[in-house]
Amino acid sequence: MNVVFIVPCFNAEDNLSELLNSLYSQRDDRWSAILIDDLSNDNTAEKMKELSSDKVSFFKNKEKKFALRNIVETSRLFQDRDDVIIAVINGDDSLCN
C-alpha cells in the first residue's frame, strides 16, 4: 500500500521545507507527495521546484481552483488504484512522527 499526500498550497513558501522534512522523516517510505500551487503571490512555485525530488512532484495551476477542487481533481487520478491511500495535508501544515 502506498500513501499519496495531496498538498494544496497558497502562499506556503515559508512552510514548505518544514512540511517536506516532516514527510521525509516518516519511518515508512511508501509515500509520494503532489504539491499544487494555486496561484500564490509569494515564491511558493519556485520553492516547490527547489524541493522537488523523486518522491515529490509539483504543479502550478493556470487558474485559481482553491483547495477542495485541487484535492478532488488530483484524487481522481488514483480512483482506479487499489494500492493507494490518499491523504491531504495543507501547505501550511506538517506531520508529526
Short mmCIF file of C-alpha atoms in Angstrom, two decimals:
data_model
loop_
_atom_site.label_atom_id
_atom_site.label_comp_id
_atom_site.label_asym_id
_atom_site.label_seq_id
_atom_site.Cartn_x
_atom_site.Cartn_y
_atom_site.Cartn_z
CA MET A 1 0.00 0.00 0.00
CA ASN A 2 1.29 3.47 -0.90
CA VAL A 3 0.23 6.80 0.54
CA VAL A 4 -0.15 9.75 -1.79
CA PHE A 5 -0.12 13.08 0.01
CA ILE A 6 -2.04 15.74 -1.87
CA VAL A 7 -0.83 19.16 -0.75
CA PRO A 8 -2.79 22.19 -1.97
CA CYS A 9 -0.67 25.30 -1.43
CA PHE A 10 -1.32 29.02 -1.46
CA ASN A 11 1.44 31.33 -0.26
CA ALA A 12 3.11 28.43 1.55
CA GLU A 13 6.72 29.27 0.70
CA ASP A 14 7.76 29.73 4.34
CA ASN A 15 6.45 26.32 5.44
CA LEU A 16 7.34 24.01 2.55
CA SER A 17 10.74 22.97 3.92
CA GLU A 18 9.23 22.02 7.28
CA LEU A 19 6.36 20.17 5.60
CA LEU A 20 8.66 18.13 3.35
CA ASN A 21 11.09 17.41 6.19
CA SER A 22 8.15 16.01 8.16
CA LEU A 23 7.33 13.69 5.25
CA TYR A 24 10.92 12.57 4.75
CA SER A 25 11.23 11.77 8.46
CA GLN A 26 8.41 9.21 8.38
CA ARG A 27 9.51 5.68 9.17
CA ASP A 28 7.67 4.13 6.25
CA ASP A 29 8.95 5.26 2.87
CA ARG A 30 6.00 4.05 0.79
CA TRP A 31 4.70 7.52 0.04
CA SER A 32 4.80 10.25 -2.53
CA ALA A 33 3.58 13.83 -2.46
CA ILE A 34 1.89 16.02 -5.03
CA LEU A 35 2.17 19.72 -4.27
CA ILE A 36 -0.17 22.07 -6.10
CA ASP A 37 0.48 25.81 -6.20
CA ASP A 38 -2.83 27.65 -6.51
CA LEU A 39 -1.53 30.92 -8.00
CA SER A 40 0.42 32.01 -4.93
CA ASN A 41 1.59 35.62 -4.61
CA ASP A 42 4.89 34.62 -2.98
CA ASN A 43 7.65 32.29 -4.18
CA THR A 44 5.79 29.06 -3.47
CA ALA A 45 6.24 27.70 -7.01
CA GLU A 46 9.98 28.44 -7.01
CA LYS A 47 10.37 26.80 -3.60
CA MET A 48 8.47 23.74 -4.86
CA LYS A 49 10.84 23.40 -7.82
CA GLU A 50 13.81 23.67 -5.47
CA LEU A 51 12.44 20.93 -3.17
CA SER A 52 11.06 18.52 -5.76
CA SER A 53 12.50 15.01 -5.86
CA ASP A 54 11.62 11.50 -7.00
CA LYS A 55 9.06 11.38 -4.15
CA VAL A 56 7.74 14.93 -4.51
CA SER A 57 6.18 16.36 -7.64
CA PHE A 58 4.61 19.75 -8.09
CA PHE A 59 2.12 21.50 -10.32
CA LYS A 60 1.30 25.17 -10.76
CA ASN A 61 -2.30 25.96 -11.61
CA LYS A 62 -3.09 28.21 -14.55
CA GLU A 63 -6.35 29.24 -12.94
CA LYS A 64 -7.45 29.62 -9.32
CA LYS A 65 -9.04 26.36 -8.13
CA PHE A 66 -8.96 26.66 -4.33
CA ALA A 67 -8.07 23.73 -2.07
CA LEU A 68 -11.11 21.48 -2.47
CA ARG A 69 -11.07 21.44 -6.27
CA ASN A 70 -7.33 20.74 -6.26
CA ILE A 71 -7.86 17.81 -3.89
CA VAL A 72 -10.78 16.31 -5.83
CA GLU A 73 -9.13 16.63 -9.25
CA THR A 74 -5.86 15.13 -8.04
CA SER A 75 -7.61 12.32 -6.16
CA ARG A 76 -9.39 11.30 -9.35
CA LEU A 77 -6.02 10.41 -10.87
CA PHE A 78 -5.89 7.48 -8.42
CA GLN A 79 -9.54 6.42 -8.37
CA ASP A 80 -8.86 3.10 -10.10
CA ARG A 81 -5.89 2.18 -7.92
CA ASP A 82 -6.47 -0.28 -5.09
CA ASP A 83 -2.94 0.12 -3.75
CA VAL A 84 -3.13 3.84 -2.92
CA ILE A 85 -4.31 5.69 0.15
CA ILE A 86 -4.96 9.40 -0.37
CA ALA A 87 -4.03 11.75 2.45
CA VAL A 88 -4.40 15.54 2.41
CA ILE A 89 -2.03 17.99 4.05
CA ASN A 90 -2.45 21.73 3.71
CA GLY A 91 0.60 23.63 2.53
CA ASP A 92 0.96 25.34 5.89
CA ASP A 93 0.86 22.09 7.92
CA SER A 94 3.31 19.30 8.67
CA LEU A 95 3.22 15.76 10.03
CA CYS A 96 4.45 14.61 13.40
CA ASN A 97 6.15 11.25 13.97
#
